[in-house]
Coordinates of C-alpha atoms in Angstrom, one line a residue:
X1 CA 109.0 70.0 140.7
X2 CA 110.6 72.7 142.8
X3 CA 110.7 70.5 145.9
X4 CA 112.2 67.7 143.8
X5 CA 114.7 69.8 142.4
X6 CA 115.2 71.7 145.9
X7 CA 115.8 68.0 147.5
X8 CA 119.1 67.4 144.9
X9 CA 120.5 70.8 145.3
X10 CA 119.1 72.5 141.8
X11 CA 118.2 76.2 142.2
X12 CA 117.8 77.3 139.1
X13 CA 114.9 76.2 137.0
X14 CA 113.2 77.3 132.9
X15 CA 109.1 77.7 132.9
X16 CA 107.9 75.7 129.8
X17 CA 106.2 78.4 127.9
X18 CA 103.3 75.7 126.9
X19 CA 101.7 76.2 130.4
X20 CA 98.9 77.8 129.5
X21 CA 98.4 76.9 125.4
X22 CA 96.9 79.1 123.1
X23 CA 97.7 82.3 125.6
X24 CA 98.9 84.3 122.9
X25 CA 97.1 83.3 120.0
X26 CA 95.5 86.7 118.0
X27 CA 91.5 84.9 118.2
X28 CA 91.8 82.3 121.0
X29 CA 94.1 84.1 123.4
X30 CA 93.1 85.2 127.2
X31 CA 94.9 86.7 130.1
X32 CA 96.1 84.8 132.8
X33 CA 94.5 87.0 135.5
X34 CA 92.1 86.1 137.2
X35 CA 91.5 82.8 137.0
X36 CA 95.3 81.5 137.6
X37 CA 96.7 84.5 139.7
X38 CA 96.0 81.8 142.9
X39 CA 97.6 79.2 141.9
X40 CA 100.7 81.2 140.5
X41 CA 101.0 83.1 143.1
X42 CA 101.2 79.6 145.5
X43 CA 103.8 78.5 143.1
X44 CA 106.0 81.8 143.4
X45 CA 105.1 81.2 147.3
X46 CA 107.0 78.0 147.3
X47 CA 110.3 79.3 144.8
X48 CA 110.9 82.2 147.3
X49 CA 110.7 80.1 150.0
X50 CA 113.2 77.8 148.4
X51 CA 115.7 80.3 147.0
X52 CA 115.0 79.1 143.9
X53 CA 115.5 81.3 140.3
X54 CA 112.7 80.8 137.6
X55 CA 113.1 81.8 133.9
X56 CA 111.5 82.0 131.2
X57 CA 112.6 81.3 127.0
X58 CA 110.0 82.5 124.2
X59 CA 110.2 80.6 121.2
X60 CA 112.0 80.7 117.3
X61 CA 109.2 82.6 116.2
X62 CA 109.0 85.3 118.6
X63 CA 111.3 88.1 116.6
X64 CA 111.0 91.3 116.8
X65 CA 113.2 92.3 113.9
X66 CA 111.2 90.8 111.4
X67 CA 110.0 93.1 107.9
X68 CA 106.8 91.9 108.3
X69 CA 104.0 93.6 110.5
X70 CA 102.1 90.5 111.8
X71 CA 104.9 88.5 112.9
X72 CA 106.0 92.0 115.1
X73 CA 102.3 91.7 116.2
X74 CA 103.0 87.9 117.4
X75 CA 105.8 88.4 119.4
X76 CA 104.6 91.3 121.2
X77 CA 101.4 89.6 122.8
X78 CA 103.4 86.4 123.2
X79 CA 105.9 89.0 125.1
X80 CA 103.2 90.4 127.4
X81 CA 101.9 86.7 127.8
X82 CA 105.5 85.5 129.7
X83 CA 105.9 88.9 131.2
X84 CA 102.0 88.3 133.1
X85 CA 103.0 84.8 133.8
X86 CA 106.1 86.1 135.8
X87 CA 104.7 89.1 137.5
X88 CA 101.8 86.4 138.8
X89 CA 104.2 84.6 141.0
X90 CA 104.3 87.4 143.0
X91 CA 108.3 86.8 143.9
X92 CA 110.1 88.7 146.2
X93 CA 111.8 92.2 144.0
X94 CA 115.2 90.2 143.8
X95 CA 113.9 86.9 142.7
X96 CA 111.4 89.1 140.5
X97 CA 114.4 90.9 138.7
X98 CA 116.0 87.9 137.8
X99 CA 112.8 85.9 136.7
X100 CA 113.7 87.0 132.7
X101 CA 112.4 86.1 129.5
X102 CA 115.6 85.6 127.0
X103 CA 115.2 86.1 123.5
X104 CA 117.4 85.4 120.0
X105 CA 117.3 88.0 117.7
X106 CA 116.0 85.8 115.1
X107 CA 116.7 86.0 111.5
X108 CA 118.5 88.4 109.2
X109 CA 116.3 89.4 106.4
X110 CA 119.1 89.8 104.0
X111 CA 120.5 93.0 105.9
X112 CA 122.1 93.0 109.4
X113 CA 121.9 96.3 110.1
X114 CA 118.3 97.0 108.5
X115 CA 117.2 94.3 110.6
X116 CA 119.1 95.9 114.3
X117 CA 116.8 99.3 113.2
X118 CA 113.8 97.0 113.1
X119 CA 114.4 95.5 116.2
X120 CA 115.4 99.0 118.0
X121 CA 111.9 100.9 117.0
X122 CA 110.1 97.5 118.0
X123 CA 111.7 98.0 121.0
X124 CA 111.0 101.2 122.0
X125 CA 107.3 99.8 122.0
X126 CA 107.2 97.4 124.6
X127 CA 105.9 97.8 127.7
X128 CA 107.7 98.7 130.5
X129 CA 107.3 95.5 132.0
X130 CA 108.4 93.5 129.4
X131 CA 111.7 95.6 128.7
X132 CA 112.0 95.1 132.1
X133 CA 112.7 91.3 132.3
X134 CA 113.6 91.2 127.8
X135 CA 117.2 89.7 127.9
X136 CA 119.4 89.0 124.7
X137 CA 121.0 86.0 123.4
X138 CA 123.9 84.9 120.9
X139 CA 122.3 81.8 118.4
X140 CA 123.7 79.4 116.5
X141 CA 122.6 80.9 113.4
X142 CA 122.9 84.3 112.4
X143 CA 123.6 86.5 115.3
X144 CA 127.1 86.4 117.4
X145 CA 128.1 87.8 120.3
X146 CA 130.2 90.8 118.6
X147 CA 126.7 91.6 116.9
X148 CA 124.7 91.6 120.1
X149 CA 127.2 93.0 122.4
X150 CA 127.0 97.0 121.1
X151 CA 123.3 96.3 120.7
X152 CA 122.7 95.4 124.5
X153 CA 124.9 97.8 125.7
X154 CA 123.3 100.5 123.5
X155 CA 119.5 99.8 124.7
X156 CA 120.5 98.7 128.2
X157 CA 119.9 94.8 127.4
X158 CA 121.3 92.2 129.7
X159 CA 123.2 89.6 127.5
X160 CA 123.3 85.6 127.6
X161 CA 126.4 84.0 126.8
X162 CA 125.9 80.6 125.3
X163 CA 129.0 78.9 125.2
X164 CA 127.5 76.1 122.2
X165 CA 126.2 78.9 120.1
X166 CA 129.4 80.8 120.3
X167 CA 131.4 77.8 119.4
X168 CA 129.2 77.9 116.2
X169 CA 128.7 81.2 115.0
X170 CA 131.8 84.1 116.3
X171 CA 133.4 86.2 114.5
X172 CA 137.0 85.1 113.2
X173 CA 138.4 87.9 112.9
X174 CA 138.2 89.0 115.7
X175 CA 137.9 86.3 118.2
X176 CA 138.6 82.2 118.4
X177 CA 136.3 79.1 119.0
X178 CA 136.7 78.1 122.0
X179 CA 136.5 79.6 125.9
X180 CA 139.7 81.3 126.1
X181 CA 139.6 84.2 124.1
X182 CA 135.6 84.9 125.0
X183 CA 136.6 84.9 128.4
X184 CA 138.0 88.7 127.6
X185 CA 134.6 89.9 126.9
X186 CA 133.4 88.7 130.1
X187 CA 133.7 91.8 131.9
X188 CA 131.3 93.5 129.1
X189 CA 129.1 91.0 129.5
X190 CA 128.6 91.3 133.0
X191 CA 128.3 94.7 133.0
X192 CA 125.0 94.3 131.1
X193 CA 123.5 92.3 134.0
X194 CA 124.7 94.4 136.7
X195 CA 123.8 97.7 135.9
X196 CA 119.7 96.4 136.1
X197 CA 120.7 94.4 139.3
X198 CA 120.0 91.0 137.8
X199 CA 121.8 87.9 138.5
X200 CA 124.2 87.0 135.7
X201 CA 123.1 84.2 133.8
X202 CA 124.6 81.8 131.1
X203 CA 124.0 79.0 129.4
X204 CA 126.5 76.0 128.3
X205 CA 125.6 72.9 126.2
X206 CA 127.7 70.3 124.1
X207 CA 127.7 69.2 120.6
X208 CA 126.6 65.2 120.0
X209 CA 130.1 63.2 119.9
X210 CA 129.8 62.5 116.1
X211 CA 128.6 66.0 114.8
X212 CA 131.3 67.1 111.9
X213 CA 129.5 70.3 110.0
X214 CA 128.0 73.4 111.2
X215 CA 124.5 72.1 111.0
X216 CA 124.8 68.6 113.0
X217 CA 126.9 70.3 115.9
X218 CA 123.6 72.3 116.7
X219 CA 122.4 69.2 118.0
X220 CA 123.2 69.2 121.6
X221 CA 124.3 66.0 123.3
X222 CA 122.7 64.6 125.9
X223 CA 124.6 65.1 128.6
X224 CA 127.9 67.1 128.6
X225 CA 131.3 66.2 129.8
X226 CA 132.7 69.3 131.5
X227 CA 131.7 72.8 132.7
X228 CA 132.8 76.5 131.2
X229 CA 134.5 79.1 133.3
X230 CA 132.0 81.1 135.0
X231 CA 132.3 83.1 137.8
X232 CA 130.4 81.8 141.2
X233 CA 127.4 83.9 141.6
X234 CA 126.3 83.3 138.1
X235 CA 123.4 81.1 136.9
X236 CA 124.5 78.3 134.1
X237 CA 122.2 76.9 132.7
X238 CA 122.5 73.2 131.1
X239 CA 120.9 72.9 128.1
X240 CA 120.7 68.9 127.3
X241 CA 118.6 66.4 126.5
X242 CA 118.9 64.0 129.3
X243 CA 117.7 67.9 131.6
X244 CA 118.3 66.8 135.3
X245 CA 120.6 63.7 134.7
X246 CA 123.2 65.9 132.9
X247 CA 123.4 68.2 136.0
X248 CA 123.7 65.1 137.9
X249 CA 125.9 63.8 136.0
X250 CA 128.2 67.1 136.2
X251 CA 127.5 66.8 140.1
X252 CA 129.2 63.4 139.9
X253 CA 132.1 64.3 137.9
X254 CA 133.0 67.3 140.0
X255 CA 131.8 66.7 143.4
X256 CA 129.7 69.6 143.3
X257 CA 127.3 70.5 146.5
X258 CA 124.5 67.5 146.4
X259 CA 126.0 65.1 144.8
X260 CA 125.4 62.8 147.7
X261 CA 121.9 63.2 148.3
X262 CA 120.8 61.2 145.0
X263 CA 121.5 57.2 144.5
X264 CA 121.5 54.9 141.0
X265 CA 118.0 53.8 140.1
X266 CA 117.5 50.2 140.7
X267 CA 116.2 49.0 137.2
X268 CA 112.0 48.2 137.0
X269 CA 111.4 49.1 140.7
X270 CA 110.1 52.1 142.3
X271 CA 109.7 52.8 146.1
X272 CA 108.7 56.5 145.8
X273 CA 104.7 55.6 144.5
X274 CA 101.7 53.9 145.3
X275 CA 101.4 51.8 142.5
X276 CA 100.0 48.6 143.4
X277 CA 102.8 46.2 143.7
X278 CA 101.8 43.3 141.7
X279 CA 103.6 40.2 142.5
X280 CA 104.2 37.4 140.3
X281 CA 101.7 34.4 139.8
X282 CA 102.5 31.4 141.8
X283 CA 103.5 28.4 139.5
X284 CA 101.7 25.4 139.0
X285 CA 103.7 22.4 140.7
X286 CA 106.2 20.5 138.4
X287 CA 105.0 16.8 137.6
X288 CA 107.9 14.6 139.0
X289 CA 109.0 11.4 137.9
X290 CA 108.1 8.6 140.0
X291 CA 111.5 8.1 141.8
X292 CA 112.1 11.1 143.5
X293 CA 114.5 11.6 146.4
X294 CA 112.8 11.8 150.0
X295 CA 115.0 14.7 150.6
X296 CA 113.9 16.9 147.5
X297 CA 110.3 16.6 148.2
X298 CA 111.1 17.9 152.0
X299 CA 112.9 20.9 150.3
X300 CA 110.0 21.4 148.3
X301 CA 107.5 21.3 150.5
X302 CA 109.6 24.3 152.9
X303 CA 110.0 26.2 150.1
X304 CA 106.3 26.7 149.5
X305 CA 105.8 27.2 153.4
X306 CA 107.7 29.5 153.3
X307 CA 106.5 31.4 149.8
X308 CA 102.8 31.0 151.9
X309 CA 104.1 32.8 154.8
X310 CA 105.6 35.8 152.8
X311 CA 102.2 36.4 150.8
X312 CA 100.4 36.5 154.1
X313 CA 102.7 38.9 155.8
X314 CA 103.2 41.3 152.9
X315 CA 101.5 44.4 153.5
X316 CA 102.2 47.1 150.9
X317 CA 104.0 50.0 152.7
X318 CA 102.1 53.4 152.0
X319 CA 103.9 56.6 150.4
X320 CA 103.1 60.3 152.0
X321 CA 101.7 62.3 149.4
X322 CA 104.4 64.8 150.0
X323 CA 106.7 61.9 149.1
X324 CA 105.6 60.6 145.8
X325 CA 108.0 60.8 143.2
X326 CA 110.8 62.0 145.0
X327 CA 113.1 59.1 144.9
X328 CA 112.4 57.2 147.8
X329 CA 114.7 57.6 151.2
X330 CA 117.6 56.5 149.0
X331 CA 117.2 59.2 146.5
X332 CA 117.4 56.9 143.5
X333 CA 117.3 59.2 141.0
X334 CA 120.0 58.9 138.8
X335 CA 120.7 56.6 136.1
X336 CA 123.5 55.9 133.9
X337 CA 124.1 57.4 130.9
X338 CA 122.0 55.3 128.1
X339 CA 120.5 53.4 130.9
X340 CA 116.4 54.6 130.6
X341 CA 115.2 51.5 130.3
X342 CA 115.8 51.5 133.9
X343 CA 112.5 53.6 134.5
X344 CA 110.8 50.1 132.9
X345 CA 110.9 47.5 131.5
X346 CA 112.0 47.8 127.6
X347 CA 109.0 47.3 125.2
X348 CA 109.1 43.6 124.0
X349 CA 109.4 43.9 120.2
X350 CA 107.8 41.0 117.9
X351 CA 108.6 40.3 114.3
X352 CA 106.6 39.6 112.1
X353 CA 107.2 36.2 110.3
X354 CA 107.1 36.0 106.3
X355 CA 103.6 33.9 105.5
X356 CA 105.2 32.1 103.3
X357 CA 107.8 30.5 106.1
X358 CA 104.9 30.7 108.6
X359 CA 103.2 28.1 106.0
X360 CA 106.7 26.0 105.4
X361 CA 106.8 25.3 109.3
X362 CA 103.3 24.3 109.6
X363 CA 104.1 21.4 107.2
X364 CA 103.9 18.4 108.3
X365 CA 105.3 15.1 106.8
X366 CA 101.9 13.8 106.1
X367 CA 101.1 17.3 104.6
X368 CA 104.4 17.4 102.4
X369 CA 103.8 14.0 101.2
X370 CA 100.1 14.9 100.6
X371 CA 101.3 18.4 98.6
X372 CA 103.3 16.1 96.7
X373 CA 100.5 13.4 95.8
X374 CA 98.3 16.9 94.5
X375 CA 100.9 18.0 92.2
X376 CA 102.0 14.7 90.8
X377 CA 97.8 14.3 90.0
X378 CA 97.7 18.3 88.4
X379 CA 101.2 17.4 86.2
X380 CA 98.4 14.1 85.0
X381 CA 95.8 16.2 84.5
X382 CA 97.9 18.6 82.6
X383 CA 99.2 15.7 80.4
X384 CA 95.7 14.7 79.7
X385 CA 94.2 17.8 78.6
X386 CA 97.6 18.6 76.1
X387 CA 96.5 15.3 74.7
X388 CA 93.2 15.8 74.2
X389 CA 93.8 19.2 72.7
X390 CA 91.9 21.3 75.5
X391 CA 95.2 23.1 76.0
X392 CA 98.2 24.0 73.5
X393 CA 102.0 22.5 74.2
X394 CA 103.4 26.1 74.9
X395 CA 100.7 26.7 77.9
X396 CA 101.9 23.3 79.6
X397 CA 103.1 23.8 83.1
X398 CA 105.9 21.6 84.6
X399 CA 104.9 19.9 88.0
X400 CA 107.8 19.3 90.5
X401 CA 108.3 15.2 90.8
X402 CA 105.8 13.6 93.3
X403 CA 108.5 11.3 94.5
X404 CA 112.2 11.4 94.2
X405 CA 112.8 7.6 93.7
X406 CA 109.9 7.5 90.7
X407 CA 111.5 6.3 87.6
X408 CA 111.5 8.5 84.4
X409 CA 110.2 7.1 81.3
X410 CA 112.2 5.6 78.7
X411 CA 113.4 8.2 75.6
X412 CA 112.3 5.3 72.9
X413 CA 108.6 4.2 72.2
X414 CA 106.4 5.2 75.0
X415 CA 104.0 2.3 76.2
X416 CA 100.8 3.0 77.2
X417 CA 100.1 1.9 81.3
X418 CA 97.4 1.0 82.7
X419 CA 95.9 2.6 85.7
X420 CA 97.1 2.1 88.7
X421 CA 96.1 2.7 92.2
X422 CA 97.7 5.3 94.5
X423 CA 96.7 5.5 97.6
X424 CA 93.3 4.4 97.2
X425 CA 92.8 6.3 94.3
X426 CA 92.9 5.6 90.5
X427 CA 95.0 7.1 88.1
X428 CA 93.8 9.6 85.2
X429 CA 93.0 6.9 82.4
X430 CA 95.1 7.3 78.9
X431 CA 93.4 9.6 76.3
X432 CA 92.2 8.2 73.0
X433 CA 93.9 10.6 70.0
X434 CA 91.5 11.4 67.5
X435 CA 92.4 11.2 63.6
X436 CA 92.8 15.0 62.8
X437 CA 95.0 15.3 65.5
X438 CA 99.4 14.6 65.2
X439 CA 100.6 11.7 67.6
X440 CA 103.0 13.8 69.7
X441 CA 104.6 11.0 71.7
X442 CA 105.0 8.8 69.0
X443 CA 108.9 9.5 68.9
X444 CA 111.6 7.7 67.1
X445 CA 114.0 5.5 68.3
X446 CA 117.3 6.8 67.5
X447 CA 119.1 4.5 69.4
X448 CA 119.3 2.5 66.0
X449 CA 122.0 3.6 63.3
X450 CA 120.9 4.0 59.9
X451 CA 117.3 3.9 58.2
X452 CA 114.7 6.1 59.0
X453 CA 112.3 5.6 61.5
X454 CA 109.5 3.3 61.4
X455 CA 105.8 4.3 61.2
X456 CA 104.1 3.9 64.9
X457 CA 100.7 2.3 64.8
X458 CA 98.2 3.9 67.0
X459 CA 94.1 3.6 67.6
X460 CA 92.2 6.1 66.2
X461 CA 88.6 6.9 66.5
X462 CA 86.5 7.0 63.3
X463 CA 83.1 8.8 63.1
X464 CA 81.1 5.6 64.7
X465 CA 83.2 5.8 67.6
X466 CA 84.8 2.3 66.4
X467 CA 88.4 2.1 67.1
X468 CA 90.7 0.7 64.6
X469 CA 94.4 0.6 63.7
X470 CA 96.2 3.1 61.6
X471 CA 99.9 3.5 60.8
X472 CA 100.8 6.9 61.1
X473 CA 104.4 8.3 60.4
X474 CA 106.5 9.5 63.0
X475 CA 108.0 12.7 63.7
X476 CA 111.4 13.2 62.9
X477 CA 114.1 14.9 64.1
X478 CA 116.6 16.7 61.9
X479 CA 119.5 15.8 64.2
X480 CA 118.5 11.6 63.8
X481 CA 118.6 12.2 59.4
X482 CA 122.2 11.6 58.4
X483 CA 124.0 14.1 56.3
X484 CA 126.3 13.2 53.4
X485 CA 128.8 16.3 52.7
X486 CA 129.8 14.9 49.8
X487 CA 126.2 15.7 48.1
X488 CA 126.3 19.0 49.7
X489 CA 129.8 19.7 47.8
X490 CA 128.2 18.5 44.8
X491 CA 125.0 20.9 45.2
X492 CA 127.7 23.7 46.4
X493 CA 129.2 23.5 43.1
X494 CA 126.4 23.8 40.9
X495 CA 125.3 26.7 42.4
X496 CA 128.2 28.3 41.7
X497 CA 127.8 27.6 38.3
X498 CA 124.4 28.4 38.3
X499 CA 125.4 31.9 39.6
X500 CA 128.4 32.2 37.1

């Protein structure tokens, strides 16, 4: 990473504290001596070598003005943790000094200025070493930089200026948002740096375009669109997502020294790796039709000659190890902003279809009609077992119509058909009504005025199982019985009376 970094002109570079996990936990801690003092010590090798400046940033819940005793605990071993990672690199006493671990406050605890007495006995008990490289910075939640300021300058504490955080949390009374008026300060701030010979260090990120309230513009954006006033021999750090694309980015913009060393990815393809190249399957030959021009199967036939030739002269160039991942002789490094897919190819994405379409498109005609035959035979079957009593009118289910063009039966006196065949098969055969049981399709013709209806004869089956006729009386419906108002003006009266 520090010869990538050295190759595009970046100097300045944050440790990830993860590098060694569990370092600085109470039970499963260790120290990082012996066992990696070699290999840090080749790394710090390499950064001197390279000019370059290595920090490091403990995390949230490192605090050491916190009320309670174990969290102080905590963040003092995870303090002597960075502090032995640092002094392992063995750097030369310049690059040493400003190889610093920078710290936020933390919280408030209800009391600002209990909390600064907390943090100022804490201090007192570090170790040399880690007051040594312990540097201060403003957050974006409690602690600005009018509240750190005195307290650095009182305990001999470099200070951090981050631009983001101060544009979140100052103090209005007695400063702006905003670069201008923090720019005044500057000369306090430095002062903290130089008096411990270290190299001056900042850090500047951006809100994301559509933050509005205090809490969404801690968000930082990932890449940011211009750079804060700093003097020259000051480290500024950029804190954004994108990490080395937003300093290329700003190299772009500005013309600052190596922008012309990196190049645009070119999407899906890598020359900086050894990677098996893996070309694409040849395809099977096309069948033509029968008249084809003389011409086109000439072209054809070179085409594939030369497709042959290509496969037998490719020969898979190999990368130095010292070379992998460093962008290739063009330095394509850089993409666009939004453009990552350009690193590969973006994950095809397949829905998931509803079942119930799935089904719908698997129909075929032969199917539908088929689907259609089944429910025309269940709406028979359903008709038969009404009639024969095995299930009650209310339970009956409606079937859809097996076939559009299928003819509805006439609203007078229902005749009884015979089977027919459907497709091979025979109908459901008419059920025969028993005695006990009401003739429910025995309905009245009401196409006729006046007179009631007539009585329908219908077969019945005695207790021999002989079959003989029987008039039964048909049901009928209160609309078809006609209503003279003149009786019911005569009944109308005499209850009056009756009531009088």
């Amino acid at each position: 990473m520090l010869r990538w970094n050295d190759r595009y002109n970046i100097k300045f570079m944050r440790l990830s504290s993860e590098m060694f996990p569990f370092a600085s936990h109470p039970e499963y801690g260790y120290k990082l001596a012996p066992f990696a003092s070699e290999v840090l010590a080749e790394v710090g090798k390499v950064a001197a070598e390279l000019g370059h400046r290595l920090t490091t940033h403990p995390g949230q819940f490192t605090q050491l003005g916190s009320p309670r005793k174990p969290v102080i605990e905590n963040a003092i071993r995870d303090l002597d943790y960075h502090a032995e990672l640092l002094s392992l690199l063995k750097l030369p006493p310049q690059e040493d000094r400003d190889a610093v671990m920078i710290l936020h406050l933390g919280g408030v605890f209800g009391d600002k200025a209990a909390t600064l007495d907390r943090f100022r006995e804490n201090y007192a008990k570090l170790p040399q070493g880690v007051k040594d490289r312990l540097v201060l910075e403003n957050d974006d939640m409690s602690w600005s930089v009018h509240d750190l300021l005195p307290l650095c300058e009182e305990l001999n504490i470099p200070m951090v200026l981050d631009f983001h955080h101060h544009n979140i949390i100052f103090d209005p009374e007695q400063i702006r948002e905003g670069t201008k008026d923090i720019m005044d300060l500057y000369p306090r701030i430095l002062a903290t740096w130089k008096r411990k010979n270290i190299r001056p260090k900042m850090h500047y990120s951006e809100p994301t375009p559509a933050a509005i309230t205090g809490s969404q513009r801690r968000k930082h954006s990932p890449r940011v669109a211009t750079l804060p006033p700093c003097p020259p021999d000051m480290d500024l750090m950029i804190e954004a997502k994108d990490k080395e694309q937003a300093v290329f980015e700003l190299m772009r913009v500005f013309k600052l020294p190596g922008y012309e060393t990196f190049n645009d990815i070119i999407p899906h393809v890598r020359k900086d790796d050894n990677k098996p190249i893996v070309r694409p399957k040849k395809k099977a030959p096309r069948k033509k039709a029968k008249k084809v021009k003389k011409d086109e199967d000439a072209l054809d036939a070179a085409e594939e000659l030369i497709e042959a030739e290509d496969e037998e002269d490719f020969i898979q160039e190999v990368i130095p190890e010292d070379d992998i991942g460093m962008g290739g002789p063009e330095g394509r490094v850089y993409w666009p902003p939004g453009m990552e897919d350009w690193l590969r190819p973006v994950k095809r994405i397949v829905k998931k279809k509803d079942p119930a379409e799935k089904e719908k498109e698997k129909l075929t005609p032969a199917k539908k009609r088929k689907a259609a035959e089944e429910a025309a035979a269940s709406a028979v079957k359903m008709e038969t077992e009404v009639h024969e009593g095995n299930v009650e009118e209310g339970d009956r289910v409606r079937a859809p119509p097996a076939n559009k063009k299928a003819k509805t039966a006439p609203t007078g006196g229902r005749k009884r058909a015979s089977p027919v065949k459907r497709n091979g098969k025979k109908s459901a055969p008419e059920p025969v009504l028993s005695e006990d049981e009401e003739v429910s399709d025995a309905l009245p013709n009401l196409s006729e005025e006046g007179g009631s209806p007539k009585p329908v004869k219908c077969k019945v089956v005695n207790g021999k199982g002989n079959a003989k006729a029987k008039a039964v009386p048909a049901r009928q419906s209160a609309r078809a019985k006609k209503i003279s108002y003149a009786d019911a003006e005569v009944d109308g009266e005499e209850e009056e009376e009756e009531e009088a």
